[in-house]
Amino acid sequence: MRTTFCLLMANACVFMTTCSEPPNALDLVLQTGELRVVTRNGPTTYYLGTEGPRGVEYELALGFAQTLGVELSIVTSDQLNDIATDLNSWQADVAAAGLTVTSERARQMHFASPYTEVRQLVVYRLGHRRPKAPEDLVGQRIAVLADSSFSDQLAVLSEQLPELKYETTASTDVDELLRRVVDGGIDVTVVDSNEFKVASQFYPELRVGFELADGDALAWAFRRDDDDSLRTAAEAYFAELESSGELGAIDERYYDNEHRLDYVGTRRFLRHIEGRLPPFRPYFEDIAEQIDEDWRLLAAMGYQESHWRPNAVSPTGVRGLMMLTRATARQLGIEDRTDPVQSINGGGRYLARIKKRLPERIGEPDRTWMALAAYNVGFLHLEDARILAQRQGNNPDDWNDVRAALPLLAQKKWYSTVKRGYARGWEPVRYVDNIRSYYDILIWATSEQYRARLDTRRAEPDSPPVDGEPGL
C-alpha cells in the first residue's frame, strides 16, 4: 500500500506545480507536511502510555500520517461538540475520536466509511437491580455524554416513555460516568461496547443490563465541504488495513482480554516457584547483590511481568522475562530482551535507576513501592500522581496516599490539571499490589520453616497442607 500511495503523492506534487487551481485538502496536508488530527483523551482513543502516545485512534492516525509521508499533530477536545468546530474552522484536518455516525453529526461533518461497529450498552453496578429493558430505566438516575449517540437514543426513548429522566454531561470523559456508577452517584450510564470492554478490566463491579442500540458505526470525520480528497485517501488507507489484517491486530491489542496479565492464584504461584523459578534464581540473586536489593522482590516483579517466561511478549511489543520496552533495553545496553540473564539484569538496573530518581527523603518501603509503580506506568506519571496527592492535602511521599491518587489519572477532572495527562492509573496500583503479594509468598516459600514443612509433606504425600500453606 505504501508504494501505491507514494505514486499518488508524487502525482499530486506534479499536479500542484503545473496547475493554477487552489490545492485541495490532501494537497495542503502534503504541502505543510503535517496531518492535524482532533481526538479525545481516553483509553480507547489517545493517551500517553509508558512508551509514549497510545490508543486505537492514535495508532490509526499515526499509520495514516506515515502513509502520506507527513508528521502527525494531535489536538484533544474537551467536548464532543467542539470536534466539529475544530474541523470546520480549519484547526484540524481529521477527527479520529471514536465517533459514532449520527444524523446530527452528519449535518456538521462528512464521515468516511465506517471502520467498525459498536453497540450501546446500558451499564449498572453489580448488586443493584438490573435494567433489562427500556421501561426499567424509568425512575433510575441516568447520566450520559452530551451531544452523543447515547443522548440521542434516550431522547427518542423519552418520547415513548415520558417519565424517563436523564442528565447529560458536556465532558468527553466516559471513565468519569462509569466511576459515578461504581461509587453510587448514578444508577445507570450508557457506553459503547468497545469502551466497556476496556473499562471492565478495572471496574469489575460493572455489569451490562441490556443493549440500548446495536449497529452503531464508528468512523473518521472531515470538514463539511465539497472537497473529499483527504477523505478518499483515508478510505483507501482503511481498506488496506482491513485487507492486511492490521485493523484486526490493532483491535486485539486494546480489546482482547485474553492477552492481558493473568493474575493467578497462590497455588499456581507456588507450583511455579518449584517448577519455573529455580533456573532463574541465580540471575535474580546476582543482580540483586549488585544493586543492593532483595532478590525475591525482583523475582516477584519477574513473575508479575511474564510468569517467569523468557519469551513472553505483550500486545504492545514489550518482551522478555522482565518485559522491557525496546527503548528501555536500548538505554541499558540490552541486546536480546528474550535472554533471561540480560532481561533480569536490565530489569534490576532499571528499577535501581528509578529509585535513585525519587527524592532522598522518601524512605522504605514507600520508596520501593513507588519505584515499582513508576516501572509500570512511567516515572513522570508517578510524579503527577504525587502532585495530585499533595493537592488533596495528602503526603506525596507516602505510598498509600500516592496509591489512592494514581487512579485519578484516568479521570479527566484530574488528569487535565497535570502535565502528562491521562494514564491508566489503576494498572500500577494492581501491579504493585500483586508484586507485594508475590513477594510475601516468596519470603515465606524460601524460608527455612517453609522448606522444612515442604520436605516433610513430600515425604508424606497423602498428608494435608500444613498450616499457613495454601497447598500446591
Short mmCIF file of C-alpha atoms in Angstrom, two decimals:
data_model
loop_
_atom_site.label_atom_id
_atom_site.label_comp_id
_atom_site.label_asym_id
_atom_site.label_seq_id
_atom_site.Cartn_x
_atom_site.Cartn_y
_atom_site.Cartn_z
CA MET A 1 0.00 0.00 0.00
CA ARG A 2 2.82 2.42 0.79
CA THR A 3 4.17 2.11 -2.78
CA THR A 4 0.75 2.89 -4.21
CA PHE A 5 0.38 5.93 -2.00
CA CYS A 6 3.88 7.16 -2.83
CA LEU A 7 2.93 7.18 -6.52
CA LEU A 8 -0.29 9.01 -5.76
CA MET A 9 1.56 11.59 -3.71
CA ALA A 10 4.16 12.08 -6.41
CA ASN A 11 1.43 12.68 -8.98
CA ALA A 12 -0.23 15.15 -6.65
CA CYS A 13 3.02 17.06 -6.25
CA VAL A 14 3.42 17.29 -10.02
CA PHE A 15 -0.14 18.48 -10.30
CA MET A 16 0.44 21.27 -7.79
CA THR A 17 3.35 22.64 -9.79
CA THR A 18 1.56 22.61 -13.15
CA CYS A 19 -1.96 23.74 -12.28
CA SER A 20 -3.24 27.11 -11.14
CA GLU A 21 -6.21 25.72 -9.19
CA PRO A 22 -6.03 26.06 -5.38
CA PRO A 23 -4.75 22.98 -3.57
CA ASN A 24 -7.29 20.57 -2.14
CA ALA A 25 -7.28 19.21 1.43
CA LEU A 26 -4.91 16.38 0.59
CA ASP A 27 -2.55 18.74 -1.24
CA LEU A 28 -2.47 21.07 1.76
CA VAL A 29 -1.51 18.25 4.10
CA LEU A 30 1.29 17.26 1.75
CA GLN A 31 2.46 20.84 1.35
CA THR A 32 2.58 21.55 5.09
CA GLY A 33 4.00 18.12 5.89
CA GLU A 34 1.55 17.78 8.79
CA LEU A 35 -1.68 15.91 9.41
CA ARG A 36 -3.66 17.61 12.18
CA VAL A 37 -5.97 15.21 14.00
CA VAL A 38 -8.51 16.12 16.66
CA THR A 39 -9.37 13.36 19.13
CA ARG A 40 -10.45 12.69 22.70
CA ASN A 41 -8.15 11.90 25.60
CA GLY A 42 -9.09 8.42 26.81
CA PRO A 43 -8.17 4.72 26.83
CA THR A 44 -9.84 3.86 23.51
CA THR A 45 -8.74 6.99 21.62
CA TYR A 46 -5.50 8.70 22.69
CA TYR A 47 -3.42 8.83 25.85
CA LEU A 48 0.21 8.89 26.96
CA GLY A 49 1.50 5.46 27.97
CA THR A 50 4.89 4.39 29.28
CA GLU A 51 6.18 4.11 25.70
CA GLY A 52 4.64 7.38 24.53
CA PRO A 53 1.26 8.09 22.91
CA ARG A 54 -1.15 5.18 22.67
CA GLY A 55 -4.78 4.43 21.86
CA VAL A 56 -6.68 2.89 18.95
CA GLU A 57 -7.39 6.19 17.22
CA TYR A 58 -3.83 7.37 17.76
CA GLU A 59 -2.38 4.25 16.15
CA LEU A 60 -4.74 4.57 13.20
CA ALA A 61 -3.96 8.26 12.75
CA LEU A 62 -0.21 7.68 13.03
CA GLY A 63 -0.38 4.98 10.37
CA PHE A 64 -2.30 7.29 8.04
CA ALA A 65 0.20 10.11 8.53
CA GLN A 66 3.10 7.74 7.84
CA THR A 67 1.35 6.51 4.71
CA LEU A 68 1.09 10.08 3.47
CA GLY A 69 4.68 10.75 4.43
CA VAL A 70 3.84 13.59 6.84
CA GLU A 71 4.10 14.30 10.56
CA LEU A 72 1.17 13.69 12.90
CA SER A 73 -0.09 16.54 15.09
CA ILE A 74 -2.64 15.67 17.80
CA VAL A 75 -5.25 18.07 19.20
CA THR A 76 -7.56 16.93 22.01
CA SER A 77 -11.10 18.21 22.50
CA ASP A 78 -12.87 18.51 25.85
CA GLN A 79 -16.39 18.42 24.43
CA LEU A 80 -17.90 16.39 21.61
CA ASN A 81 -19.43 19.47 20.00
CA ASP A 82 -16.02 21.12 19.77
CA ILE A 83 -14.78 18.44 17.40
CA ALA A 84 -16.94 19.65 14.52
CA THR A 85 -15.93 23.22 15.32
CA ASP A 86 -12.24 22.32 15.18
CA LEU A 87 -12.73 20.70 11.79
CA ASN A 88 -14.82 23.38 10.15
CA SER A 89 -12.64 26.20 11.50
CA TRP A 90 -9.58 24.51 9.94
CA GLN A 91 -7.98 23.79 13.31
CA ALA A 92 -7.83 20.12 12.33
CA ASP A 93 -7.89 18.07 9.13
CA VAL A 94 -9.38 14.85 10.52
CA ALA A 95 -11.47 13.88 13.53
CA ALA A 96 -10.34 10.47 14.80
CA ALA A 97 -12.17 10.44 18.11
CA GLY A 98 -14.17 7.23 18.36
CA LEU A 99 -17.19 9.00 16.88
CA THR A 100 -20.37 7.13 16.04
CA VAL A 101 -22.12 8.31 12.91
CA THR A 102 -25.34 10.14 13.85
CA SER A 103 -27.72 12.21 11.72
CA GLU A 104 -26.92 15.34 13.73
CA ARG A 105 -23.17 14.91 13.33
CA ALA A 106 -23.60 14.15 9.64
CA ARG A 107 -25.10 17.62 9.26
CA GLN A 108 -21.92 19.13 10.72
CA MET A 109 -19.19 16.85 9.32
CA HIS A 110 -18.53 14.49 6.43
CA PHE A 111 -17.91 10.94 7.62
CA ALA A 112 -15.71 8.43 5.86
CA SER A 113 -16.86 4.83 5.51
CA PRO A 114 -17.18 3.15 8.93
CA TYR A 115 -14.23 1.07 10.07
CA THR A 116 -16.06 -0.88 12.80
CA GLU A 117 -19.39 -1.21 14.59
CA VAL A 118 -20.20 -0.95 18.29
CA ARG A 119 -23.25 -1.47 20.48
CA GLN A 120 -24.74 0.93 23.01
CA LEU A 121 -24.71 -0.81 26.39
CA VAL A 122 -26.75 0.15 29.44
CA VAL A 123 -24.35 -0.30 32.35
CA TYR A 124 -25.21 -0.66 36.04
CA ARG A 125 -23.46 -1.75 39.24
CA LEU A 126 -23.47 -5.33 40.47
CA GLY A 127 -25.78 -5.64 43.46
CA HIS A 128 -28.31 -3.15 42.11
CA ARG A 129 -31.46 -4.04 40.24
CA ARG A 130 -30.60 -4.99 36.70
CA PRO A 131 -32.38 -2.99 33.98
CA LYS A 132 -33.46 -5.47 31.32
CA ALA A 133 -35.50 -3.24 29.01
CA PRO A 134 -36.06 0.48 28.32
CA GLU A 135 -39.05 0.50 30.67
CA ASP A 136 -36.72 -0.42 33.56
CA LEU A 137 -34.86 2.86 33.12
CA VAL A 138 -37.82 4.86 34.39
CA GLY A 139 -37.04 6.06 37.90
CA GLN A 140 -33.31 5.38 37.53
CA ARG A 141 -30.65 8.07 37.96
CA ILE A 142 -29.13 8.19 34.48
CA ALA A 143 -26.28 10.28 33.09
CA VAL A 144 -24.71 10.14 29.61
CA LEU A 145 -22.38 12.23 27.48
CA ALA A 146 -23.98 15.31 25.96
CA ASP A 147 -24.26 15.51 22.15
CA SER A 148 -23.64 11.77 21.90
CA SER A 149 -25.43 8.91 20.22
CA PHE A 150 -26.49 7.87 23.74
CA SER A 151 -28.27 11.14 24.44
CA ASP A 152 -29.90 10.97 21.01
CA GLN A 153 -31.20 7.47 21.73
CA LEU A 154 -32.50 8.44 25.17
CA ALA A 155 -34.23 11.48 23.65
CA VAL A 156 -36.12 9.15 21.31
CA LEU A 157 -36.99 6.83 24.21
CA SER A 158 -38.24 9.70 26.36
CA GLU A 159 -40.87 10.46 23.73
CA GLN A 160 -42.19 6.94 24.20
CA LEU A 161 -41.61 6.96 27.97
CA PRO A 162 -42.41 10.49 29.20
CA GLU A 163 -41.41 9.57 32.77
CA LEU A 164 -37.88 8.69 31.69
CA LYS A 165 -35.43 11.30 33.01
CA TYR A 166 -31.68 11.61 32.43
CA GLU A 167 -28.89 14.14 32.67
CA THR A 168 -26.11 14.90 30.23
CA THR A 169 -22.54 15.95 30.88
CA ALA A 170 -20.53 18.10 28.47
CA SER A 171 -17.30 16.25 29.27
CA THR A 172 -15.94 13.64 26.86
CA ASP A 173 -14.79 11.53 29.83
CA VAL A 174 -16.60 8.18 29.77
CA ASP A 175 -14.48 6.95 32.69
CA GLU A 176 -15.97 9.65 34.90
CA LEU A 177 -19.50 8.38 34.25
CA LEU A 178 -18.52 4.77 34.89
CA ARG A 179 -16.89 5.76 38.15
CA ARG A 180 -20.11 7.54 39.20
CA VAL A 181 -21.98 4.28 38.63
CA VAL A 182 -19.44 2.35 40.73
CA ASP A 183 -19.50 4.98 43.50
CA GLY A 184 -23.31 5.12 43.56
CA GLY A 185 -23.58 8.69 42.29
CA ILE A 186 -25.82 7.49 39.48
CA ASP A 187 -27.60 4.20 38.79
CA VAL A 188 -27.03 3.82 35.07
CA THR A 189 -25.00 5.14 32.17
CA VAL A 190 -24.66 4.18 28.52
CA VAL A 191 -21.33 3.45 26.81
CA ASP A 192 -20.13 1.91 23.57
CA SER A 193 -19.25 -1.77 23.73
CA ASN A 194 -15.57 -1.17 22.94
CA GLU A 195 -15.29 1.32 25.81
CA PHE A 196 -16.96 -1.08 28.21
CA LYS A 197 -14.58 -3.87 27.21
CA VAL A 198 -11.66 -1.75 28.37
CA ALA A 199 -13.44 -0.40 31.47
CA SER A 200 -14.45 -3.86 32.67
CA GLN A 201 -10.78 -4.59 33.33
CA PHE A 202 -10.63 -2.12 36.19
CA TYR A 203 -14.27 -1.75 37.22
CA PRO A 204 -15.24 -5.38 37.92
CA GLU A 205 -18.40 -4.19 39.69
CA LEU A 206 -19.92 -3.01 36.40
CA ARG A 207 -22.43 -5.14 34.52
CA VAL A 208 -24.36 -4.83 31.27
CA GLY A 209 -28.11 -4.53 31.68
CA PHE A 210 -29.13 -4.66 28.02
CA GLU A 211 -28.27 -3.27 24.61
CA LEU A 212 -29.87 0.11 24.04
CA ALA A 213 -28.93 0.02 20.36
CA ASP A 214 -26.72 -2.03 18.09
CA GLY A 215 -25.00 -1.48 14.79
CA ASP A 216 -23.61 1.99 15.58
CA ALA A 217 -20.83 2.76 13.12
CA LEU A 218 -17.50 4.30 14.14
CA ALA A 219 -15.85 6.46 11.50
CA TRP A 220 -13.45 9.33 10.95
CA ALA A 221 -14.92 12.72 10.15
CA PHE A 222 -13.80 15.53 7.85
CA ARG A 223 -14.77 19.10 7.06
CA ARG A 224 -18.23 19.53 5.60
CA ASP A 225 -17.41 20.86 2.15
CA ASP A 226 -17.17 19.56 -1.40
CA ASP A 227 -13.50 18.56 -1.04
CA ASP A 228 -13.33 14.82 -0.48
CA SER A 229 -9.65 14.30 -1.41
CA LEU A 230 -8.41 13.60 2.13
CA ARG A 231 -11.46 11.51 2.96
CA THR A 232 -10.91 9.37 -0.15
CA ALA A 233 -7.27 8.83 0.82
CA ALA A 234 -8.34 7.80 4.34
CA GLU A 235 -10.86 5.30 2.98
CA ALA A 236 -8.17 3.73 0.80
CA TYR A 237 -5.93 3.53 3.88
CA PHE A 238 -8.61 1.74 5.92
CA ALA A 239 -9.35 -0.63 3.06
CA GLU A 240 -5.69 -1.66 3.05
CA LEU A 241 -5.67 -2.06 6.85
CA GLU A 242 -8.71 -4.32 6.60
CA SER A 243 -7.31 -6.50 3.85
CA SER A 244 -3.90 -6.83 5.51
CA GLY A 245 -5.37 -7.77 8.88
CA GLU A 246 -3.68 -4.86 10.65
CA LEU A 247 -7.01 -3.32 11.64
CA GLY A 248 -7.94 -6.50 13.49
CA ALA A 249 -4.49 -6.64 15.10
CA ILE A 250 -4.92 -3.12 16.49
CA ASP A 251 -8.31 -4.04 17.95
CA GLU A 252 -6.81 -7.14 19.54
CA ARG A 253 -4.04 -5.15 21.22
CA TYR A 254 -6.55 -2.99 23.05
CA TYR A 255 -9.72 -5.03 23.42
CA ASP A 256 -8.74 -8.71 23.63
CA ASN A 257 -8.87 -9.56 27.34
CA GLU A 258 -7.13 -12.89 26.79
CA HIS A 259 -3.85 -11.05 26.22
CA ARG A 260 -3.93 -9.12 29.46
CA LEU A 261 -1.96 -10.08 32.55
CA ASP A 262 -3.20 -13.27 34.18
CA TYR A 263 -3.48 -12.74 37.95
CA VAL A 264 -3.05 -16.31 39.13
CA GLY A 265 -3.90 -17.79 42.49
CA THR A 266 -1.49 -18.69 45.23
CA ARG A 267 -1.49 -22.40 44.43
CA ARG A 268 -0.40 -21.87 40.86
CA PHE A 269 2.26 -19.41 42.00
CA LEU A 270 3.67 -21.91 44.48
CA ARG A 271 3.83 -24.54 41.74
CA HIS A 272 5.75 -22.11 39.56
CA ILE A 273 8.15 -21.35 42.40
CA GLU A 274 9.05 -25.03 42.34
CA GLY A 275 8.91 -25.57 38.60
CA ARG A 276 9.88 -22.34 36.87
CA LEU A 277 11.93 -20.25 39.28
CA PRO A 278 14.99 -22.46 40.00
CA PRO A 279 16.83 -21.86 36.66
CA PHE A 280 16.45 -18.09 37.04
CA ARG A 281 17.07 -17.72 40.76
CA PRO A 282 20.88 -17.33 40.43
CA TYR A 283 20.39 -14.45 37.99
CA PHE A 284 17.95 -12.68 40.33
CA GLU A 285 20.38 -13.18 43.21
CA ASP A 286 23.32 -11.87 41.20
CA ILE A 287 21.75 -8.59 40.07
CA ALA A 288 20.10 -8.12 43.47
CA GLU A 289 23.53 -8.20 45.10
CA GLN A 290 24.85 -5.65 42.61
CA ILE A 291 22.04 -3.15 43.24
CA ASP A 292 21.58 -3.93 46.96
CA GLU A 293 18.06 -5.28 46.56
CA ASP A 294 16.19 -8.36 47.79
CA TRP A 295 16.30 -10.94 45.01
CA ARG A 296 12.82 -12.11 45.95
CA LEU A 297 11.41 -8.67 45.14
CA LEU A 298 12.98 -8.82 41.68
CA ALA A 299 11.67 -12.35 41.25
CA ALA A 300 8.18 -11.17 42.21
CA MET A 301 8.47 -8.45 39.57
CA GLY A 302 9.50 -11.02 37.01
CA TYR A 303 6.52 -13.18 37.82
CA GLN A 304 4.09 -10.28 37.60
CA GLU A 305 5.60 -9.27 34.26
CA SER A 306 5.88 -12.62 32.49
CA HIS A 307 5.14 -15.52 34.87
CA TRP A 308 8.90 -16.22 34.51
CA ARG A 309 8.65 -16.87 30.79
CA PRO A 310 11.73 -15.54 28.91
CA ASN A 311 9.92 -15.43 25.56
CA ALA A 312 6.84 -13.58 26.79
CA VAL A 313 5.55 -10.81 24.50
CA SER A 314 2.83 -8.31 25.38
CA PRO A 315 0.27 -6.93 22.88
CA THR A 316 2.22 -3.64 22.90
CA GLY A 317 5.54 -5.21 21.98
CA VAL A 318 7.34 -5.26 25.34
CA ARG A 319 9.03 -8.60 25.80
CA GLY A 320 11.18 -10.87 27.88
CA LEU A 321 11.09 -12.15 31.43
CA MET A 322 11.11 -8.58 32.83
CA MET A 323 9.03 -7.17 29.94
CA LEU A 324 11.44 -4.45 28.86
CA THR A 325 10.44 -1.95 26.20
CA ARG A 326 12.69 -1.55 23.21
CA ALA A 327 13.64 1.96 24.33
CA THR A 328 14.49 0.86 27.87
CA ALA A 329 16.57 -2.04 26.59
CA ARG A 330 18.47 0.35 24.34
CA GLN A 331 19.19 2.68 27.26
CA LEU A 332 20.50 -0.22 29.32
CA GLY A 333 22.55 -1.75 26.55
CA ILE A 334 20.41 -4.89 26.42
CA GLU A 335 20.83 -6.58 23.04
CA ASP A 336 18.43 -9.50 23.45
CA ARG A 337 15.36 -8.90 25.59
CA THR A 338 14.42 -12.59 25.43
CA ASP A 339 17.71 -13.65 27.01
CA PRO A 340 16.76 -14.22 30.68
CA VAL A 341 20.16 -13.14 32.01
CA GLN A 342 20.08 -9.86 30.09
CA SER A 343 16.41 -9.26 30.87
CA ILE A 344 16.77 -9.83 34.63
CA ASN A 345 19.91 -7.73 34.69
CA GLY A 346 18.19 -4.94 32.76
CA GLY A 347 15.03 -5.01 34.86
CA GLY A 348 17.01 -4.84 38.09
CA ARG A 349 19.21 -1.97 36.92
CA TYR A 350 16.20 -0.07 35.58
CA LEU A 351 14.40 -0.38 38.92
CA ALA A 352 17.55 0.87 40.67
CA ARG A 353 17.68 3.89 38.35
CA ILE A 354 14.09 4.76 39.16
CA LYS A 355 14.70 4.51 42.90
CA LYS A 356 17.63 6.91 42.57
CA ARG A 357 15.45 9.46 40.79
CA LEU A 358 13.00 9.61 43.69
CA PRO A 359 13.60 12.30 46.33
CA GLU A 360 16.00 11.13 49.03
CA ARG A 361 13.50 11.99 51.74
CA ILE A 362 11.22 9.11 50.67
CA GLY A 363 12.05 6.20 52.92
CA GLU A 364 11.41 2.49 52.70
CA PRO A 365 9.24 0.67 51.96
CA ASP A 366 7.40 3.58 50.27
CA ARG A 367 10.40 4.19 48.05
CA THR A 368 10.28 0.66 46.66
CA TRP A 369 6.52 0.65 46.08
CA MET A 370 6.71 3.97 44.23
CA ALA A 371 9.61 2.77 42.12
CA LEU A 372 7.61 -0.31 41.16
CA ALA A 373 4.65 1.88 40.19
CA ALA A 374 6.93 4.03 38.04
CA TYR A 375 8.39 0.90 36.43
CA ASN A 376 4.86 0.11 35.29
CA VAL A 377 3.23 3.46 34.46
CA GLY A 378 6.27 5.67 33.90
CA PHE A 379 8.19 7.97 36.24
CA LEU A 380 6.53 11.19 35.07
CA HIS A 381 3.01 9.82 35.57
CA LEU A 382 4.05 8.79 39.09
CA GLU A 383 5.18 12.38 39.67
CA ASP A 384 1.78 13.62 38.50
CA ALA A 385 0.08 11.30 41.00
CA ARG A 386 2.30 12.64 43.78
CA ILE A 387 1.28 16.17 42.79
CA LEU A 388 -2.40 15.19 42.95
CA ALA A 389 -1.88 13.58 46.36
CA GLN A 390 -0.32 16.80 47.63
CA ARG A 391 -3.17 18.91 46.21
CA GLN A 392 -5.60 16.77 48.16
CA GLY A 393 -3.75 17.55 51.37
CA ASN A 394 -2.10 14.14 51.50
CA ASN A 395 1.54 13.14 51.70
CA PRO A 396 3.22 12.77 48.28
CA ASP A 397 6.00 10.76 49.93
CA ASP A 398 3.62 8.16 51.40
CA TRP A 399 2.80 5.21 49.15
CA ASN A 400 -0.72 4.76 50.49
CA ASP A 401 -1.59 8.37 49.64
CA VAL A 402 0.01 8.13 46.20
CA ARG A 403 -1.70 4.78 45.65
CA ALA A 404 -5.05 6.49 46.22
CA ALA A 405 -4.14 9.27 43.80
CA LEU A 406 -2.90 7.13 40.90
CA PRO A 407 -6.39 6.09 39.63
CA LEU A 408 -7.28 9.79 39.38
CA LEU A 409 -5.00 9.95 36.34
CA ALA A 410 -7.78 8.18 34.43
CA GLN A 411 -10.33 10.88 35.32
CA LYS A 412 -10.49 13.98 33.17
CA LYS A 413 -11.21 16.36 36.06
CA TRP A 414 -7.83 15.35 37.48
CA TYR A 415 -5.55 14.38 34.60
CA SER A 416 -6.37 17.61 32.78
CA THR A 417 -4.70 19.54 35.62
CA VAL A 418 -1.31 17.80 35.46
CA LYS A 419 1.43 17.97 32.86
CA ARG A 420 1.46 14.43 31.47
CA GLY A 421 -2.33 13.99 31.21
CA TYR A 422 -4.20 10.69 31.03
CA ALA A 423 -2.73 7.45 32.30
CA ARG A 424 -4.19 4.05 33.14
CA GLY A 425 -3.65 4.83 36.79
CA TRP A 426 -5.37 1.74 38.13
CA GLU A 427 -2.76 -0.52 36.49
CA PRO A 428 0.25 0.48 38.65
CA VAL A 429 -1.94 0.04 41.73
CA ARG A 430 -2.75 -3.54 40.74
CA TYR A 431 0.83 -4.06 39.63
CA VAL A 432 2.31 -3.08 42.99
CA ASP A 433 -0.38 -4.92 44.96
CA ASN A 434 0.29 -8.13 43.06
CA ILE A 435 4.06 -7.87 43.41
CA ARG A 436 3.73 -7.29 47.15
CA SER A 437 1.60 -10.43 47.41
CA TYR A 438 4.05 -12.47 45.36
CA TYR A 439 6.95 -11.06 47.38
CA ASP A 440 5.32 -12.03 50.69
CA ILE A 441 4.72 -15.55 49.40
CA LEU A 442 8.29 -15.82 48.12
CA ILE A 443 9.64 -14.74 51.51
CA TRP A 444 7.60 -17.49 53.12
CA ALA A 445 8.33 -20.06 50.41
CA THR A 446 12.10 -19.56 50.72
CA SER A 447 12.15 -19.56 54.49
CA GLU A 448 13.72 -22.46 56.38
CA GLN A 449 10.46 -23.09 58.16
CA TYR A 450 8.54 -23.46 54.89
CA ARG A 451 11.20 -25.62 53.29
CA ALA A 452 11.25 -27.93 56.32
CA ARG A 453 7.46 -28.29 56.22
CA LEU A 454 7.53 -28.83 52.45
CA ASP A 455 10.15 -31.56 52.80
CA THR A 456 8.03 -33.24 55.44
CA ARG A 457 4.96 -33.05 53.25
CA ARG A 458 6.80 -34.54 50.29
CA ALA A 459 7.80 -37.46 52.49
CA GLU A 460 4.12 -37.94 53.34
CA PRO A 461 2.27 -37.34 50.02
CA ASP A 462 -1.15 -38.14 51.48
CA SER A 463 -0.89 -35.56 54.24
CA PRO A 464 -2.97 -32.34 54.09
CA PRO A 465 -1.36 -28.92 53.58
CA VAL A 466 0.49 -27.54 56.58
CA ASP A 467 -0.78 -24.52 58.49
CA GLY A 468 -0.19 -21.35 56.54
CA GLU A 469 0.50 -23.23 53.31
CA PRO A 470 -2.21 -22.83 50.68
CA GLY A 471 -1.22 -26.12 49.07
CA LEU A 472 0.48 -26.99 45.83
#
